[in-house]
The first five atom37 places (N, CA, C, CB, O) and aatype in JSON, in Angstrom:
{
  "aatype": [19, 13, 9, 9, 2, 9, 9, 12, 18, 18, 3, 19, 19, 19, 16, 19, 6, 14, 11, 1, 5, 0, 10, 1, 6, 0, 16, 6, 16, 10, 2, 0, 0, 2, 16, 11, 10, 16, 0, 19, 11, 0, 10, 19, 6, 6, 10, 5, 0, 11, 10, 0, 11, 10, 12, 0, 6, 13, 11, 6, 0, 2, 3, 11, 11, 6, 11, 6, 10, 0, 6, 0, 3, 1, 4, 11, 16, 11, 10, 3, 12, 0, 5, 1, 10, 19, 2, 0, 10, 15, 0, 2, 7, 19, 9, 17, 6, 5, 16, 19],
  "atom_mask": [
    [1, 1, 1, 1, 1],
    [1, 1, 1, 1, 1],
    [1, 1, 1, 1, 1],
    [1, 1, 1, 1, 1],
    [1, 1, 1, 1, 1],
    [1, 1, 1, 1, 1],
    [1, 1, 1, 1, 1],
    [1, 1, 1, 1, 1],
    [1, 1, 1, 1, 1],
    [1, 1, 1, 1, 1],
    [1, 1, 1, 1, 1],
    [1, 1, 1, 1, 1],
    [1, 1, 1, 1, 1],
    [1, 1, 1, 1, 1],
    [1, 1, 1, 1, 1],
    [1, 1, 1, 1, 1],
    [1, 1, 1, 1, 1],
    [1, 1, 1, 1, 1],
    [1, 1, 1, 1, 1],
    [1, 1, 1, 1, 1],
    [1, 1, 1, 1, 1],
    [1, 1, 1, 1, 1],
    [1, 1, 1, 1, 1],
    [1, 1, 1, 1, 1],
    [1, 1, 1, 1, 1],
    [1, 1, 1, 1, 1],
    [1, 1, 1, 1, 1],
    [1, 1, 1, 1, 1],
    [1, 1, 1, 1, 1],
    [1, 1, 1, 1, 1],
    [1, 1, 1, 1, 1],
    [1, 1, 1, 1, 1],
    [1, 1, 1, 1, 1],
    [1, 1, 1, 1, 1],
    [1, 1, 1, 1, 1],
    [1, 1, 1, 1, 1],
    [1, 1, 1, 1, 1],
    [1, 1, 1, 1, 1],
    [1, 1, 1, 1, 1],
    [1, 1, 1, 1, 1],
    [1, 1, 1, 1, 1],
    [1, 1, 1, 1, 1],
    [1, 1, 1, 1, 1],
    [1, 1, 1, 1, 1],
    [1, 1, 1, 1, 1],
    [1, 1, 1, 1, 1],
    [1, 1, 1, 1, 1],
    [1, 1, 1, 1, 1],
    [1, 1, 1, 1, 1],
    [1, 1, 1, 1, 1],
    [1, 1, 1, 1, 1],
    [1, 1, 1, 1, 1],
    [1, 1, 1, 1, 1],
    [1, 1, 1, 1, 1],
    [1, 1, 1, 1, 1],
    [1, 1, 1, 1, 1],
    [1, 1, 1, 1, 1],
    [1, 1, 1, 1, 1],
    [1, 1, 1, 1, 1],
    [1, 1, 1, 1, 1],
    [1, 1, 1, 1, 1],
    [1, 1, 1, 1, 1],
    [1, 1, 1, 1, 1],
    [1, 1, 1, 1, 1],
    [1, 1, 1, 1, 1],
    [1, 1, 1, 1, 1],
    [1, 1, 1, 1, 1],
    [1, 1, 1, 1, 1],
    [1, 1, 1, 1, 1],
    [1, 1, 1, 1, 1],
    [1, 1, 1, 1, 1],
    [1, 1, 1, 1, 1],
    [1, 1, 1, 1, 1],
    [1, 1, 1, 1, 1],
    [1, 1, 1, 1, 1],
    [1, 1, 1, 1, 1],
    [1, 1, 1, 1, 1],
    [1, 1, 1, 1, 1],
    [1, 1, 1, 1, 1],
    [1, 1, 1, 1, 1],
    [1, 1, 1, 1, 1],
    [1, 1, 1, 1, 1],
    [1, 1, 1, 1, 1],
    [1, 1, 1, 1, 1],
    [1, 1, 1, 1, 1],
    [1, 1, 1, 1, 1],
    [1, 1, 1, 1, 1],
    [1, 1, 1, 1, 1],
    [1, 1, 1, 1, 1],
    [1, 1, 1, 1, 1],
    [1, 1, 1, 1, 1],
    [1, 1, 1, 1, 1],
    [1, 1, 1, 0, 1],
    [1, 1, 1, 1, 1],
    [1, 1, 1, 1, 1],
    [1, 1, 1, 1, 1],
    [1, 1, 1, 1, 1],
    [1, 1, 1, 1, 1],
    [1, 1, 1, 1, 1],
    [1, 1, 1, 1, 1]
  ],
  "atom_positions": [
    [[79.93, 71.7, 29.91], [80.55, 72.03, 31.11], [81.09, 73.52, 31.14], [81.66, 71.04, 31.34], [80.95, 74.26, 32.12]],
    [[81.65, 73.84, 30.05], [82.16, 75.27, 29.86], [81.08, 76.28, 30.0], [82.8, 75.46, 28.49], [81.29, 77.32, 30.63]],
    [[79.98, 76.04, 29.45], [78.87, 76.94, 29.43], [78.27, 77.06, 30.81], [77.83, 76.49, 28.45], [77.83, 78.13, 31.24]],
    [[78.26, 75.95, 31.48], [77.79, 75.94, 32.96], [78.74, 76.79, 33.81], [77.75, 74.4, 33.58], [78.33, 77.59, 34.65]],
    [[80.02, 76.57, 33.55], [81.01, 77.33, 34.25], [80.84, 78.88, 34.03], [82.39, 76.86, 33.8], [80.88, 79.68, 34.96]],
    [[80.63, 79.25, 32.7], [80.39, 80.67, 32.4], [79.15, 81.2, 33.06], [80.29, 80.87, 30.93], [79.13, 82.31, 33.58]],
    [[78.18, 80.41, 33.03], [76.9, 80.87, 33.71], [77.15, 81.01, 35.28], [75.68, 79.78, 33.42], [76.72, 81.99, 35.9]],
    [[77.81, 80.07, 35.84], [78.04, 80.24, 37.28], [78.94, 81.43, 37.54], [78.64, 78.97, 37.88], [78.74, 82.15, 38.52]],
    [[79.97, 81.66, 36.65], [80.83, 82.84, 36.77], [79.96, 84.15, 36.73], [81.9, 82.84, 35.6], [80.06, 85.07, 37.55]],
    [[79.12, 84.09, 35.68], [78.24, 85.3, 35.55], [77.38, 85.57, 36.78], [77.32, 85.14, 34.34], [77.25, 86.72, 37.21]],
    [[76.79, 84.52, 37.34], [75.97, 84.65, 38.56], [76.81, 85.2, 39.64], [75.37, 83.32, 39.01], [76.35, 86.08, 40.37]],
    [[78.03, 84.74, 39.79], [78.9, 85.13, 40.87], [79.25, 86.63, 40.73], [80.18, 84.26, 40.88], [79.16, 87.4, 41.68]],
    [[79.68, 87.02, 39.42], [80.03, 88.3, 39.11], [78.81, 89.28, 39.34], [80.53, 88.32, 37.71], [79.02, 90.4, 39.82]],
    [[77.56, 88.87, 39.0], [76.5, 89.66, 39.21], [76.13, 89.82, 40.69], [75.43, 89.15, 38.45], [75.53, 90.82, 41.07]],
    [[76.47, 88.88, 41.49], [76.26, 88.89, 42.9], [77.39, 89.69, 43.59], [76.19, 87.45, 43.43], [77.11, 90.55, 44.42]],
    [[78.61, 89.41, 43.25], [79.8, 89.99, 43.94], [80.09, 91.4, 43.56], [81.03, 89.17, 43.65], [80.45, 92.19, 44.43]],
    [[79.94, 91.79, 42.26], [80.36, 93.1, 41.86], [79.61, 94.24, 42.58], [80.19, 93.23, 40.39], [80.28, 95.2, 42.94]],
    [[78.3, 94.23, 42.82], [77.63, 95.24, 43.61], [78.15, 95.32, 45.04], [76.16, 94.97, 43.63], [78.19, 96.39, 45.65]],
    [[78.54, 94.14, 45.57], [79.13, 94.09, 46.91], [80.52, 94.77, 46.89], [79.25, 92.62, 47.4], [80.85, 95.49, 47.84]],
    [[81.33, 94.55, 45.83], [82.6, 95.16, 45.75], [82.46, 96.66, 45.66], [83.37, 94.62, 44.6], [83.26, 97.4, 46.24]],
    [[81.46, 97.12, 44.92], [81.17, 98.54, 44.66], [80.81, 99.13, 46.0], [80.0, 98.75, 43.59], [81.31, 100.19, 46.37]],
    [[79.97, 98.48, 46.72], [79.46, 98.9, 48.05], [80.65, 99.0, 48.98], [78.39, 97.9, 48.63], [80.75, 99.96, 49.75]],
    [[81.58, 97.99, 48.92], [82.77, 97.96, 49.82], [83.68, 99.21, 49.47], [83.6, 96.55, 49.64], [84.21, 99.88, 50.35]],
    [[83.83, 99.46, 48.18], [84.66, 100.67, 47.74], [83.99, 101.94, 48.37], [84.71, 100.8, 46.08], [84.66, 102.76, 48.99]],
    [[82.69, 102.05, 48.17], [82.07, 103.26, 48.7], [82.13, 103.32, 50.22], [80.64, 103.34, 48.26], [82.34, 104.4, 50.78]],
    [[81.97, 102.25, 50.85], [82.07, 102.24, 52.37], [83.45, 102.56, 52.77], [81.67, 100.87, 52.99], [83.62, 103.3, 53.75]],
    [[84.49, 102.07, 52.12], [85.86, 102.39, 52.4], [86.18, 103.83, 52.18], [86.74, 101.57, 51.58], [86.86, 104.45, 53.0]],
    [[85.7, 104.39, 51.08], [85.85, 105.81, 50.87], [85.19, 106.65, 51.91], [85.33, 106.17, 49.57], [85.77, 107.63, 52.37]],
    [[83.95, 106.3, 52.31], [83.23, 106.96, 53.44], [84.0, 106.86, 54.66], [81.88, 106.37, 53.68], [84.16, 107.86, 55.35]],
    [[84.52, 105.67, 55.01], [85.26, 105.48, 56.29], [86.57, 106.34, 56.23], [85.6, 103.9, 56.53], [86.93, 106.93, 57.25]],
    [[87.26, 106.42, 55.13], [88.47, 107.23, 55.02], [88.17, 108.69, 55.24], [89.12, 107.03, 53.67], [88.9, 109.4, 55.93]],
    [[87.02, 109.15, 54.59], [86.68, 110.51, 54.81], [86.26, 110.81, 56.17], [85.68, 110.9, 53.93], [86.52, 111.91, 56.65]],
    [[85.59, 109.88, 56.88], [85.21, 110.1, 58.26], [86.42, 110.08, 59.18], [84.21, 109.05, 58.71], [86.5, 110.88, 60.11]],
    [[87.33, 109.21, 58.92], [88.6, 109.09, 59.75], [89.4, 110.44, 59.53], [89.52, 107.74, 59.3], [89.99, 110.93, 60.49]],
    [[89.42, 111.0, 58.39], [90.05, 112.28, 58.13], [89.44, 113.43, 59.02], [89.91, 112.61, 56.64], [90.11, 114.22, 59.68]],
    [[88.1, 113.4, 58.93], [87.33, 114.35, 59.75], [87.49, 114.14, 61.22], [85.88, 114.26, 59.41], [87.51, 115.1, 61.99]],
    [[87.61, 112.88, 61.63], [87.79, 112.57, 63.05], [89.14, 113.04, 63.51], [87.64, 111.07, 63.32], [89.25, 113.59, 64.61]],
    [[90.15, 112.87, 62.75], [91.55, 113.35, 63.06], [91.49, 114.84, 63.18], [92.61, 112.93, 61.95], [92.01, 115.42, 64.13]],
    [[90.89, 115.43, 62.26], [90.83, 117.07, 62.34], [89.99, 117.46, 63.61], [90.06, 117.78, 60.92], [90.36, 118.42, 64.28]],
    [[88.99, 116.81, 63.92], [88.2, 117.19, 65.12], [88.93, 116.86, 66.37], [86.84, 116.48, 65.13], [88.83, 117.63, 67.33]],
    [[89.67, 115.77, 66.45], [90.52, 115.46, 67.69], [91.55, 116.43, 67.77], [91.16, 114.04, 67.67], [91.85, 116.84, 68.89]],
    [[92.17, 116.9, 66.72], [93.18, 117.96, 66.85], [92.6, 119.21, 67.36], [93.86, 118.23, 65.56], [93.16, 119.87, 68.24]],
    [[91.41, 119.57, 66.8], [90.73, 120.78, 67.34], [90.39, 120.61, 68.82], [89.42, 121.09, 66.55], [90.61, 121.53, 69.61]],
    [[89.89, 119.49, 69.2], [89.54, 119.27, 70.6], [90.84, 119.39, 71.51], [88.85, 117.85, 70.75], [90.8, 119.99, 72.58]],
    [[91.96, 118.81, 71.05], [93.14, 118.95, 71.85], [93.62, 120.42, 71.91], [94.22, 118.05, 71.31], [94.14, 120.85, 72.94]],
    [[93.45, 121.15, 70.84], [93.88, 122.57, 70.85], [92.97, 123.37, 71.84], [93.79, 123.2, 69.37], [93.47, 124.18, 72.62]],
    [[91.63, 123.12, 71.8], [90.7, 123.83, 72.65], [90.92, 123.39, 74.09], [89.24, 123.58, 72.21], [90.77, 124.24, 74.97]],
    [[91.26, 122.16, 74.43], [91.51, 121.73, 75.77], [92.75, 122.46, 76.35], [91.71, 120.2, 75.81], [92.75, 122.9, 77.5]],
    [[93.81, 122.58, 75.49], [95.01, 123.32, 75.89], [94.67, 124.69, 76.15], [96.08, 123.27, 74.87], [95.18, 125.22, 77.14]],
    [[93.84, 125.4, 75.38], [93.48, 126.77, 75.57], [92.62, 126.88, 76.91], [92.68, 127.31, 74.28], [92.75, 127.82, 77.7]],
    [[91.71, 125.82, 77.08], [90.92, 125.87, 78.31], [91.75, 125.72, 79.56], [89.87, 124.81, 78.29], [91.49, 126.39, 80.56]],
    [[92.8, 124.81, 79.52], [93.65, 124.61, 80.61], [94.39, 125.91, 80.96], [94.59, 123.49, 80.32], [94.57, 126.26, 82.13]],
    [[94.81, 126.61, 79.92], [95.51, 127.86, 80.08], [94.58, 128.93, 80.67], [96.07, 128.31, 78.75], [95.0, 129.68, 81.55]],
    [[93.4, 129.02, 80.22], [92.49, 130.01, 80.74], [92.04, 129.69, 82.2], [91.27, 130.1, 79.82], [91.87, 130.58, 83.04]],
    [[91.86, 128.33, 82.45], [91.51, 128.03, 83.87], [92.66, 128.37, 84.8], [91.14, 126.53, 84.04], [92.43, 128.81, 85.93]],
    [[93.88, 128.18, 84.35], [95.02, 128.51, 85.21], [95.06, 130.06, 85.42], [96.38, 127.98, 84.58], [95.32, 130.54, 86.52]],
    [[94.8, 130.82, 84.32], [94.72, 132.25, 84.55], [93.6, 132.74, 85.41], [94.62, 132.9, 83.3], [93.72, 133.71, 86.17]],
    [[92.49, 132.02, 85.27], [91.34, 132.36, 86.1], [91.64, 132.04, 87.59], [90.08, 131.58, 85.62], [91.28, 132.82, 88.47]],
    [[92.3, 130.91, 87.86], [92.59, 130.6, 89.24], [93.6, 131.57, 89.82], [93.08, 129.18, 89.35], [93.5, 131.95, 90.98]],
    [[94.6, 131.97, 88.99], [95.51, 132.96, 89.42], [94.82, 134.32, 89.77], [96.54, 133.14, 88.37], [95.08, 134.93, 90.81]],
    [[93.99, 134.74, 88.87], [93.26, 136.01, 89.06], [92.33, 135.93, 90.3], [92.43, 136.35, 87.77], [92.23, 136.89, 91.07]],
    [[91.67, 134.79, 90.47], [90.83, 134.63, 91.58], [91.54, 134.6, 92.87], [90.06, 133.47, 91.43], [91.06, 135.15, 93.86]],
    [[92.72, 133.92, 92.9], [93.54, 133.95, 94.17], [93.98, 135.3, 94.45], [94.75, 133.05, 94.1], [93.95, 135.71, 95.61]],
    [[94.43, 136.08, 93.41], [94.83, 137.39, 93.63], [93.68, 138.32, 94.18], [95.39, 137.9, 92.35], [93.9, 139.19, 95.02]],
    [[92.48, 138.08, 93.65], [91.33, 138.81, 94.15], [91.03, 138.49, 95.58], [90.14, 138.51, 93.32], [90.74, 139.39, 96.37]],
    [[91.1, 137.2, 95.94], [90.9, 136.81, 97.38], [91.98, 137.48, 98.21], [90.96, 135.23, 97.58], [91.67, 137.99, 99.29]],
    [[93.2, 137.5, 97.77], [94.27, 138.08, 98.62], [94.04, 139.52, 98.78], [95.66, 137.85, 98.04], [94.23, 140.05, 99.88]],
    [[93.61, 140.23, 97.72], [93.33, 141.64, 97.75], [92.22, 141.94, 98.74], [92.98, 142.15, 96.37], [92.31, 142.86, 99.56]],
    [[91.14, 141.13, 98.64], [89.99, 141.36, 99.55], [90.38, 141.11, 101.02], [88.79, 140.44, 99.16], [89.88, 141.79, 101.92]],
    [[91.27, 140.17, 101.26], [91.72, 139.92, 102.58], [92.54, 141.12, 103.07], [92.53, 138.64, 102.63], [92.39, 141.52, 104.22]],
    [[93.38, 141.69, 102.24], [94.13, 142.82, 102.52], [93.27, 144.08, 102.82], [95.02, 143.06, 101.4], [93.54, 144.88, 103.72]],
    [[92.16, 144.19, 101.95], [91.28, 145.29, 102.2], [90.53, 145.17, 103.54], [90.31, 145.4, 101.09], [90.38, 146.19, 104.21]],
    [[90.11, 144.11, 103.91], [89.49, 143.81, 105.23], [90.49, 144.13, 106.32], [89.03, 142.3, 105.33], [90.13, 144.78, 107.3]],
    [[91.76, 143.7, 106.17], [92.77, 144.0, 107.17], [92.92, 145.52, 107.25], [94.13, 143.31, 106.82], [92.86, 146.05, 108.36]],
    [[93.09, 146.2, 106.23], [93.21, 147.66, 106.21], [92.06, 148.39, 106.86], [93.34, 148.14, 104.81], [92.24, 149.32, 107.65]],
    [[90.79, 147.9, 106.47], [89.59, 148.47, 107.11], [89.62, 148.31, 108.58], [88.35, 147.83, 106.59], [89.32, 149.28, 109.28]],
    [[89.98, 147.15, 109.13], [90.04, 146.88, 110.59], [91.09, 147.81, 111.15], [90.38, 145.35, 110.92], [90.86, 148.4, 112.2]],
    [[92.22, 147.97, 110.52], [93.35, 148.84, 111.02], [92.8, 150.26, 111.1], [94.67, 148.78, 110.06], [93.0, 150.96, 112.09]],
    [[92.11, 150.68, 110.07], [91.57, 152.03, 110.01], [90.58, 152.33, 111.08], [90.95, 152.26, 108.71], [90.57, 153.42, 111.66]],
    [[89.74, 151.37, 111.33], [88.75, 151.46, 112.41], [89.43, 151.64, 113.79], [87.85, 150.2, 112.41], [89.13, 152.5, 114.62]],
    [[90.37, 150.72, 113.89], [91.13, 150.78, 115.18], [91.82, 152.13, 115.35], [92.2, 149.65, 115.24], [91.81, 152.71, 116.44]],
    [[92.44, 152.63, 114.23], [93.08, 153.98, 114.31], [92.14, 155.04, 114.68], [93.71, 154.34, 113.02], [92.46, 155.89, 115.52]],
    [[90.97, 155.03, 114.08], [89.89, 156.05, 114.3], [89.44, 156.02, 115.8], [88.62, 155.76, 113.34], [89.21, 157.04, 116.45]],
    [[89.33, 154.79, 116.28], [88.91, 154.6, 117.73], [90.05, 155.19, 118.6], [88.66, 152.99, 118.11], [89.78, 155.84, 119.6]],
    [[91.27, 154.97, 118.21], [92.38, 155.47, 119.06], [92.42, 156.98, 119.0], [93.74, 154.88, 118.6], [92.63, 157.64, 120.02]],
    [[92.23, 157.54, 117.8], [92.28, 159.07, 117.67], [91.08, 159.62, 118.54], [92.14, 159.57, 116.04], [91.22, 160.59, 119.28]],
    [[89.94, 158.96, 118.41], [88.81, 159.52, 119.18], [89.1, 159.38, 120.71], [87.45, 158.76, 118.79], [88.75, 160.28, 121.48]],
    [[89.68, 158.33, 121.12], [90.01, 158.16, 122.54], [91.07, 159.19, 122.95], [90.51, 156.7, 122.82], [90.96, 159.8, 124.02]],
    [[92.02, 159.37, 122.16], [93.08, 160.35, 122.51], [92.52, 161.79, 122.52], [94.28, 160.24, 121.5], [92.88, 162.59, 123.39]],
    [[91.63, 162.12, 121.53], [91.09, 163.51, 121.57], [90.22, 163.7, 122.76], [90.29, 163.84, 120.3], [90.12, 164.81, 123.28]],
    [[89.55, 162.64, 123.24], [88.72, 162.75, 124.55], [89.65, 162.96, 125.67], [87.82, 161.45, 124.85], [89.4, 163.77, 126.55]],
    [[90.77, 162.23, 125.65], [91.79, 162.48, 126.77], [92.36, 163.84, 126.71], [92.95, 161.48, 126.7], [92.66, 164.45, 127.74]],
    [[92.51, 164.37, 125.45], [93.07, 165.67, 125.27], [92.22, 166.73, 125.98], [0.0, 0.0, 0.0], [92.74, 167.64, 126.62]],
    [[90.94, 166.6, 125.85], [89.98, 167.49, 126.47], [90.1, 167.4, 128.01], [88.54, 167.14, 125.99], [90.08, 168.41, 128.71]],
    [[90.23, 166.15, 128.51], [90.44, 165.93, 129.92], [91.77, 166.67, 130.39], [90.5, 164.38, 130.2], [91.77, 167.35, 131.41]],
    [[92.82, 166.51, 129.66], [94.08, 167.11, 129.95], [93.94, 168.63, 130.01], [95.1, 166.71, 128.92], [94.44, 169.25, 130.95]],
    [[93.27, 169.22, 129.04], [93.13, 170.62, 129.03], [92.4, 171.11, 130.25], [92.46, 171.05, 127.82], [92.72, 172.17, 130.77]],
    [[91.46, 170.39, 130.69], [90.67, 170.79, 131.83], [91.43, 170.68, 133.1], [89.46, 169.99, 131.92], [91.23, 171.48, 134.01]],
    [[92.33, 169.69, 133.21], [93.05, 169.53, 134.38], [94.3, 170.42, 134.49], [93.39, 168.14, 134.48], [94.85, 170.63, 135.58]],
    [[94.74, 170.94, 133.33], [95.95, 171.75, 133.38], [95.57, 173.27, 133.58], [96.78, 171.54, 132.04], [96.45, 174.12, 133.64]]
  ]
}
């Protein structure tokens, strides 16, 4: 009976020990992958924060650009109207000189 138990134990050890070794290796691989995952998640968070900041700066710059373009259009319209007024007044000046 003792020898049968020893043989059964040996069979179990021969079967289980490679599985234990594979489990240890898989656990080590999992731990390494989890460490890398944590580092990558931290990097992604950092990059997302930078992206949010850059997007805010871009929106602010774009809004400023649109405001400046609208101001330039308003100034151009005002300049055109002023030139028309000056031309009209100079034409009236000629008429005034002829009548006086």
